[in-house]
C-alpha cells in the first residue's frame, strides 16, 4: 500500500495499530508525548502522532506564570519577577515570587519537541486531517479523511475538537491583537511586565492591555477584548496606537511583528466517557497544560484513573461559569470586577485560583471579591 500523501519525518514499519495514538500535535499532545518518551519507561511501546498542521512556522508565543523550574525551562525566552496591575482607581507593581512570568516562543517549542521525536524509532508522525474518533472493542479508533484507520491498544489522547463549539454555546471569546515594537531609545523596565491594564474605554466587552518588555527598547504589547463577538481589525489597531500614545507616551516607534489570536473561554468539560479515549489540553493556559501532563504521567505510572488527572474539582467549573457570566452580563463594570479581585487578594492567591489549586476558604475569598462582598 502506498502512502505518498503522508508526510513522515523518518521511515517506519507501517501498522494500523499502535499502543498509544495522539490526535493533535499542539502544546498538549507534544507536552505529554515528550514526557512519556523522555521518561524512559515507554521504550517498548509504539506511538502514532497525527495532526493536519506541519507546525512549520508560528511566530506567536505563550506567556504564563509558573513556580520554579518548568519542564521546558530551557525554552524560556523572557521572564519577569514583577507585574503591574492597573484598573479604575488602582495601580500597583507587585512582586510575584515564588512565581515568575515566562514567555516561550511557539517556534522554539515545536522545533524542540519535533526534533526530539525524530530521534525516536518507536514514534510515527502523520500530517493528515482527522475525520472521526471513537471507541470500538475497547480501543480508541481514529479515522483519517483519506480513509485510513488506526487503533490505540492502550490509550488514544485527543487534544482538539473535531467539531467547533456551536455559536449558541459560546459564552465568551478572548480576542488578542498584539504588536512587537522597537523604540529608538531605552524606554522599558525589563524586570516587570503589565499583566492587566484596565484603564481603557470599556466598549463591546471587557478591554485590557498587556505589555511584555523584551529589551529596554523592545516590547510586546497586546490589546485584549473579552466579548461575545469579534472586534473589527481597525478597532484593534486604534486601541494599540492609542495606548502607546496616551498611556505609554510613545510617539517614536516602529512595529516589527504582529500577532492575532482568539480563545474560547468556556467552562464545559470535554472529558470522554470512553475509557480508552482521554481528552487533554482543553482550553487551558500553557502552564495548566504542563501541570496536566505531569498529572497524567503520574496517574499512568501509578495505575490510577488518567481521566481524573485531566479534570479538576467540579466547583472550579462552577466558578469559571460564574466569572464568565459576570463578565458577559456586566461588561460595563467588568473592569471594576477584575480590579477588585487583584486589589483585595494577593496576586499569588489569584494565580492559585486560576490554576485551580486554591482551598475552599480561598475560593470563597475570591468569589466574595468578584461579587463585591468583601
Short mmCIF file of N, CA, C and O in Angstrom, two decimals, residues 253-342:
data_model
loop_
_atom_site.label_atom_id
_atom_site.label_comp_id
_atom_site.label_asym_id
_atom_site.label_seq_id
_atom_site.Cartn_x
_atom_site.Cartn_y
_atom_site.Cartn_z
N UNK A 253 8.27 55.04 17.37
CA UNK A 253 8.43 53.58 17.44
C UNK A 253 8.10 53.01 16.08
O UNK A 253 7.49 53.68 15.23
N UNK A 254 8.52 51.78 15.85
CA UNK A 254 8.08 51.10 14.63
C UNK A 254 7.69 49.66 14.97
O UNK A 254 8.26 49.04 15.87
N UNK A 255 6.70 49.16 14.27
CA UNK A 255 6.15 47.82 14.51
C UNK A 255 6.99 46.81 13.74
O UNK A 255 7.17 46.94 12.52
N UNK A 256 7.51 45.80 14.46
CA UNK A 256 8.36 44.80 13.81
C UNK A 256 7.66 43.44 13.67
O UNK A 256 8.12 42.58 12.92
N UNK A 257 6.54 43.25 14.38
CA UNK A 257 5.82 41.98 14.26
C UNK A 257 4.38 42.19 14.73
O UNK A 257 4.10 43.10 15.52
N UNK A 258 3.48 41.34 14.24
CA UNK A 258 2.06 41.43 14.56
C UNK A 258 1.55 40.04 14.93
O UNK A 258 1.91 39.05 14.29
N UNK A 259 0.73 39.97 15.97
CA UNK A 259 0.10 38.71 16.39
C UNK A 259 -1.39 38.93 16.54
O UNK A 259 -1.82 39.97 17.02
N UNK A 260 -2.17 37.91 16.18
CA UNK A 260 -3.61 37.93 16.41
C UNK A 260 -4.06 36.53 16.79
O UNK A 260 -3.60 35.55 16.20
N UNK A 261 -4.96 36.44 17.76
CA UNK A 261 -5.50 35.13 18.15
C UNK A 261 -6.83 35.33 18.87
O UNK A 261 -7.11 36.41 19.40
N UNK A 262 -7.63 34.27 18.88
CA UNK A 262 -8.89 34.26 19.63
C UNK A 262 -8.96 32.96 20.42
O UNK A 262 -8.62 31.89 19.90
N UNK A 263 -9.40 33.05 21.66
CA UNK A 263 -9.50 31.89 22.54
C UNK A 263 -10.90 31.82 23.11
O UNK A 263 -11.43 32.83 23.61
N UNK A 264 -11.50 30.65 23.04
CA UNK A 264 -12.83 30.44 23.59
C UNK A 264 -12.73 30.25 25.09
O UNK A 264 -12.01 29.37 25.57
N UNK A 265 -13.42 31.10 25.85
CA UNK A 265 -13.46 30.99 27.31
C UNK A 265 -14.72 30.22 27.66
O UNK A 265 -15.82 30.76 27.59
N UNK A 266 -14.55 28.96 28.04
CA UNK A 266 -15.70 28.08 28.22
C UNK A 266 -15.43 27.17 29.39
O UNK A 266 -14.33 26.63 29.52
N UNK A 267 -16.42 26.97 30.23
CA UNK A 267 -16.24 26.15 31.43
C UNK A 267 -16.69 24.71 31.23
O UNK A 267 -16.70 23.93 32.17
N UNK A 268 -17.07 24.33 30.01
CA UNK A 268 -17.55 22.98 29.78
C UNK A 268 -16.41 21.96 29.83
O UNK A 268 -15.31 22.22 29.39
N UNK A 269 -16.71 20.79 30.34
CA UNK A 269 -15.74 19.70 30.35
C UNK A 269 -15.79 18.95 29.02
O UNK A 269 -16.86 18.72 28.48
N UNK A 270 -14.62 18.57 28.51
CA UNK A 270 -14.57 17.80 27.26
C UNK A 270 -14.25 16.34 27.52
O UNK A 270 -13.98 15.60 26.59
N UNK A 271 -14.24 15.91 28.77
CA UNK A 271 -13.81 14.55 29.06
C UNK A 271 -14.76 13.52 28.47
O UNK A 271 -15.98 13.64 28.56
N UNK A 272 -14.18 12.50 27.84
CA UNK A 272 -14.96 11.46 27.19
C UNK A 272 -15.39 10.41 28.21
O UNK A 272 -14.72 10.16 29.20
N UNK A 273 -16.53 9.78 27.93
CA UNK A 273 -16.96 8.66 28.76
C UNK A 273 -16.34 7.35 28.27
O UNK A 273 -16.51 6.32 28.91
N UNK A 274 -15.64 7.38 27.14
CA UNK A 274 -14.98 6.19 26.61
C UNK A 274 -13.68 5.96 27.36
O UNK A 274 -12.83 6.85 27.42
N UNK A 275 -13.50 4.79 27.92
CA UNK A 275 -12.36 4.53 28.80
C UNK A 275 -11.03 4.53 28.07
O UNK A 275 -9.98 4.69 28.70
N UNK A 276 -11.02 4.35 26.76
CA UNK A 276 -9.76 4.31 26.02
C UNK A 276 -9.43 5.62 25.32
O UNK A 276 -8.42 5.72 24.65
N UNK A 277 -10.31 6.62 25.46
CA UNK A 277 -10.08 7.93 24.85
C UNK A 277 -9.98 8.96 25.96
O UNK A 277 -10.88 9.07 26.79
N UNK A 278 -8.88 9.71 25.97
CA UNK A 278 -8.65 10.71 27.01
C UNK A 278 -8.48 12.07 26.34
O UNK A 278 -7.62 12.24 25.47
N UNK A 279 -9.31 13.04 26.74
CA UNK A 279 -9.18 14.40 26.24
C UNK A 279 -8.14 15.14 27.07
O UNK A 279 -8.21 15.13 28.31
N UNK A 280 -7.21 15.77 26.41
CA UNK A 280 -6.17 16.53 27.10
C UNK A 280 -6.15 17.95 26.54
O UNK A 280 -6.60 18.20 25.43
N UNK A 281 -5.63 18.87 27.33
CA UNK A 281 -5.45 20.24 26.86
C UNK A 281 -6.63 21.13 27.08
O UNK A 281 -6.54 22.12 27.80
N UNK A 282 -7.75 20.81 26.49
CA UNK A 282 -8.91 21.67 26.62
C UNK A 282 -8.58 23.08 26.17
O UNK A 282 -7.93 23.31 25.16
N UNK A 283 -8.99 24.05 26.97
CA UNK A 283 -8.70 25.45 26.65
C UNK A 283 -7.86 26.06 27.76
O UNK A 283 -8.06 27.19 28.18
N UNK A 284 -6.92 25.28 28.27
CA UNK A 284 -6.10 25.73 29.37
C UNK A 284 -4.94 26.59 28.87
O UNK A 284 -4.59 26.60 27.70
N UNK A 285 -4.30 27.26 29.82
CA UNK A 285 -3.09 28.00 29.53
C UNK A 285 -1.91 27.04 29.38
O UNK A 285 -2.00 25.86 29.72
N UNK A 286 -0.79 27.56 28.89
CA UNK A 286 0.41 26.74 28.75
C UNK A 286 0.80 26.15 30.10
O UNK A 286 1.15 24.96 30.20
N UNK A 287 0.75 26.97 31.16
CA UNK A 287 1.13 26.48 32.48
C UNK A 287 0.24 25.36 32.97
O UNK A 287 0.71 24.35 33.51
N UNK A 288 -1.08 25.50 32.80
CA UNK A 288 -2.01 24.45 33.23
C UNK A 288 -1.82 23.18 32.43
O UNK A 288 -1.96 22.07 32.96
N UNK A 289 -1.50 23.30 31.16
CA UNK A 289 -1.26 22.11 30.34
C UNK A 289 -0.04 21.35 30.85
O UNK A 289 -0.03 20.11 30.86
N UNK A 290 0.99 22.06 31.29
CA UNK A 290 2.17 21.37 31.84
C UNK A 290 1.82 20.62 33.12
O UNK A 290 2.28 19.49 33.34
N UNK A 291 1.01 21.24 33.97
CA UNK A 291 0.59 20.55 35.19
C UNK A 291 -0.26 19.33 34.86
O UNK A 291 -0.13 18.28 35.50
N UNK A 292 -1.12 19.47 33.86
CA UNK A 292 -1.94 18.33 33.44
C UNK A 292 -1.07 17.20 32.91
O UNK A 292 -1.29 16.02 33.24
N UNK A 293 -0.06 17.53 32.11
CA UNK A 293 0.82 16.50 31.55
C UNK A 293 1.55 15.75 32.65
O UNK A 293 1.68 14.52 32.61
N UNK A 294 2.04 16.49 33.66
CA UNK A 294 2.69 15.83 34.80
C UNK A 294 1.71 14.91 35.52
O UNK A 294 2.06 13.78 35.90
N UNK A 295 0.47 15.38 35.72
CA UNK A 295 -0.52 14.59 36.44
C UNK A 295 -0.90 13.33 35.67
O UNK A 295 -1.07 12.26 36.26
N UNK A 296 -1.03 13.44 34.34
CA UNK A 296 -1.37 12.26 33.53
C UNK A 296 -0.26 11.22 33.62
O UNK A 296 -0.53 10.02 33.78
N UNK A 297 0.98 11.66 33.52
CA UNK A 297 2.09 10.71 33.58
C UNK A 297 2.16 10.04 34.95
O UNK A 297 2.35 8.82 35.05
N UNK A 298 1.97 10.81 36.02
CA UNK A 298 1.96 10.22 37.37
C UNK A 298 0.83 9.21 37.51
O UNK A 298 1.02 8.12 38.07
N UNK A 299 -0.36 9.56 37.00
CA UNK A 299 -1.50 8.65 37.11
C UNK A 299 -1.25 7.37 36.34
O UNK A 299 -1.58 6.27 36.81
N UNK A 300 -0.65 7.49 35.18
CA UNK A 300 -0.39 6.31 34.36
C UNK A 300 0.60 5.39 35.06
O UNK A 300 0.41 4.16 35.11
N UNK A 301 1.65 5.96 35.63
CA UNK A 301 2.68 5.15 36.27
C UNK A 301 2.20 4.52 37.58
O UNK A 301 2.72 3.49 38.00
N UNK A 302 1.22 5.15 38.22
CA UNK A 302 0.69 4.60 39.48
C UNK A 302 -0.60 3.82 39.27
O UNK A 302 -1.27 3.47 40.25
N UNK A 303 -0.96 3.59 37.99
CA UNK A 303 -2.14 2.81 37.64
C UNK A 303 -3.42 3.43 38.19
O UNK A 303 -4.34 2.74 38.62
N UNK A 304 -3.49 4.76 38.16
CA UNK A 304 -4.68 5.48 38.59
C UNK A 304 -5.49 5.92 37.37
O UNK A 304 -5.06 5.75 36.23
N UNK A 305 -6.66 6.48 37.61
CA UNK A 305 -7.56 6.90 36.54
C UNK A 305 -6.96 8.11 35.83
O UNK A 305 -6.86 9.20 36.42
N UNK A 306 -6.59 7.94 34.56
CA UNK A 306 -5.98 9.03 33.81
C UNK A 306 -7.00 10.13 33.54
O UNK A 306 -6.67 11.32 33.54
N UNK A 307 -8.25 9.76 33.33
CA UNK A 307 -9.28 10.76 33.08
C UNK A 307 -9.41 11.75 34.21
O UNK A 307 -9.59 12.95 34.00
N UNK A 308 -9.30 11.26 35.46
CA UNK A 308 -9.39 12.16 36.61
C UNK A 308 -8.21 13.12 36.66
O UNK A 308 -8.33 14.24 37.15
N UNK A 309 -7.06 12.67 36.17
CA UNK A 309 -5.88 13.55 36.16
C UNK A 309 -6.08 14.73 35.22
O UNK A 309 -5.40 15.74 35.35
N UNK A 310 -6.98 14.59 34.24
CA UNK A 310 -7.24 15.66 33.28
C UNK A 310 -8.40 16.55 33.70
O UNK A 310 -8.81 17.43 32.94
N UNK A 311 -8.95 16.31 34.87
CA UNK A 311 -10.09 17.09 35.31
C UNK A 311 -9.77 17.79 36.63
O UNK A 311 -8.77 17.48 37.29
N UNK A 312 -10.62 18.74 36.99
CA UNK A 312 -10.47 19.48 38.24
C UNK A 312 -11.75 19.32 39.05
O UNK A 312 -12.79 18.91 38.51
N UNK A 313 -11.70 19.63 40.34
CA UNK A 313 -12.93 19.56 41.14
C UNK A 313 -14.07 20.34 40.48
O UNK A 313 -13.85 21.40 39.88
N UNK A 314 -15.28 19.80 40.58
CA UNK A 314 -16.42 20.38 39.88
C UNK A 314 -16.65 21.83 40.27
O UNK A 314 -17.19 22.61 39.48
N UNK A 315 -16.25 22.21 41.47
CA UNK A 315 -16.54 23.58 41.90
C UNK A 315 -15.82 24.61 41.02
O UNK A 315 -16.32 25.72 40.84
N UNK A 316 -14.68 24.23 40.43
CA UNK A 316 -13.97 25.19 39.59
C UNK A 316 -14.70 25.46 38.28
O UNK A 316 -14.63 26.56 37.74
N UNK A 317 -15.42 24.46 37.77
CA UNK A 317 -16.24 24.72 36.59
C UNK A 317 -17.37 25.69 36.93
O UNK A 317 -17.74 26.55 36.13
N UNK A 318 -17.90 25.55 38.15
CA UNK A 318 -18.93 26.49 38.60
C UNK A 318 -18.36 27.90 38.73
O UNK A 318 -18.98 28.88 38.30
N UNK A 319 -17.14 28.02 39.30
CA UNK A 319 -16.52 29.33 39.42
C UNK A 319 -16.27 29.95 38.05
O UNK A 319 -16.49 31.15 37.84
N UNK A 320 -15.75 29.13 37.13
CA UNK A 320 -15.49 29.64 35.78
C UNK A 320 -16.77 30.19 35.15
O UNK A 320 -16.78 31.26 34.54
N UNK A 321 -17.84 29.41 35.30
CA UNK A 321 -19.11 29.84 34.71
C UNK A 321 -19.61 31.12 35.37
O UNK A 321 -20.09 32.04 34.69
N UNK A 322 -19.48 31.21 36.69
CA UNK A 322 -19.92 32.41 37.41
C UNK A 322 -19.12 33.63 36.95
O UNK A 322 -19.68 34.70 36.70
N UNK A 323 -17.80 33.46 36.82
CA UNK A 323 -16.97 34.59 36.41
C UNK A 323 -17.28 35.00 34.98
O UNK A 323 -17.39 36.19 34.66
N UNK A 324 -17.43 34.01 34.10
CA UNK A 324 -17.76 34.33 32.71
C UNK A 324 -19.10 35.05 32.59
O UNK A 324 -19.24 36.00 31.81
N UNK A 325 -20.08 34.58 33.36
CA UNK A 325 -21.39 35.22 33.30
C UNK A 325 -21.32 36.64 33.84
O UNK A 325 -21.97 37.55 33.32
N UNK A 326 -20.53 36.85 34.91
CA UNK A 326 -20.39 38.20 35.46
C UNK A 326 -19.78 39.14 34.43
O UNK A 326 -20.21 40.29 34.27
N UNK A 327 -18.77 38.66 33.71
CA UNK A 327 -18.13 39.49 32.70
C UNK A 327 -19.03 39.68 31.48
O UNK A 327 -19.02 40.73 30.84
N UNK A 328 -19.81 38.65 31.18
CA UNK A 328 -20.65 38.71 29.99
C UNK A 328 -21.81 39.69 30.16
O UNK A 328 -22.12 40.49 29.27
N UNK A 329 -22.47 39.64 31.31
CA UNK A 329 -23.69 40.43 31.50
C UNK A 329 -23.43 41.79 32.13
O UNK A 329 -24.31 42.64 32.13
N UNK A 330 -22.23 41.98 32.67
CA UNK A 330 -21.94 43.26 33.33
C UNK A 330 -20.67 43.86 32.77
O UNK A 330 -19.85 44.41 33.51
N UNK A 331 -20.49 43.75 31.44
CA UNK A 331 -19.21 44.19 30.91
C UNK A 331 -18.91 45.67 31.14
O UNK A 331 -17.75 46.04 31.21
N UNK A 332 -19.90 46.58 31.27
CA UNK A 332 -19.51 47.95 31.59
C UNK A 332 -18.77 48.06 32.91
O UNK A 332 -17.96 48.95 33.10
N UNK A 333 -19.07 47.15 33.86
CA UNK A 333 -18.37 47.17 35.15
C UNK A 333 -17.39 46.01 35.27
O UNK A 333 -16.88 45.74 36.35
N UNK A 334 -17.12 45.31 34.15
CA UNK A 334 -16.19 44.18 34.19
C UNK A 334 -14.81 44.59 34.65
O UNK A 334 -14.13 43.86 35.38
N UNK A 335 -14.36 45.78 34.23
CA UNK A 335 -13.05 46.27 34.65
C UNK A 335 -13.00 46.45 36.16
O UNK A 335 -12.00 46.14 36.81
N UNK A 336 -14.10 46.94 36.74
CA UNK A 336 -14.15 47.11 38.19
C UNK A 336 -14.12 45.76 38.90
O UNK A 336 -13.46 45.60 39.94
N UNK A 337 -14.83 44.76 38.35
CA UNK A 337 -14.81 43.41 38.94
C UNK A 337 -13.39 42.86 38.98
O UNK A 337 -12.93 42.36 40.01
N UNK A 338 -12.69 42.93 37.85
CA UNK A 338 -11.34 42.36 37.79
C UNK A 338 -10.37 43.14 38.66
O UNK A 338 -9.51 42.56 39.32
N UNK A 339 -10.49 44.46 38.66
CA UNK A 339 -9.61 45.27 39.51
C UNK A 339 -9.80 44.91 40.98
O UNK A 339 -8.84 44.80 41.75
N UNK A 340 -11.05 44.72 41.38
CA UNK A 340 -11.35 44.39 42.77
C UNK A 340 -10.71 43.06 43.17
O UNK A 340 -10.24 42.90 44.31
N UNK A 341 -10.66 42.10 42.26
CA UNK A 341 -10.04 40.81 42.57
C UNK A 341 -8.57 41.02 42.94
O UNK A 341 -8.09 40.48 43.95
N UNK A 342 -7.84 41.79 42.14
CA UNK A 342 -6.41 42.00 42.42
C UNK A 342 -6.20 42.94 43.60
O UNK A 342 -5.19 42.83 44.31
#
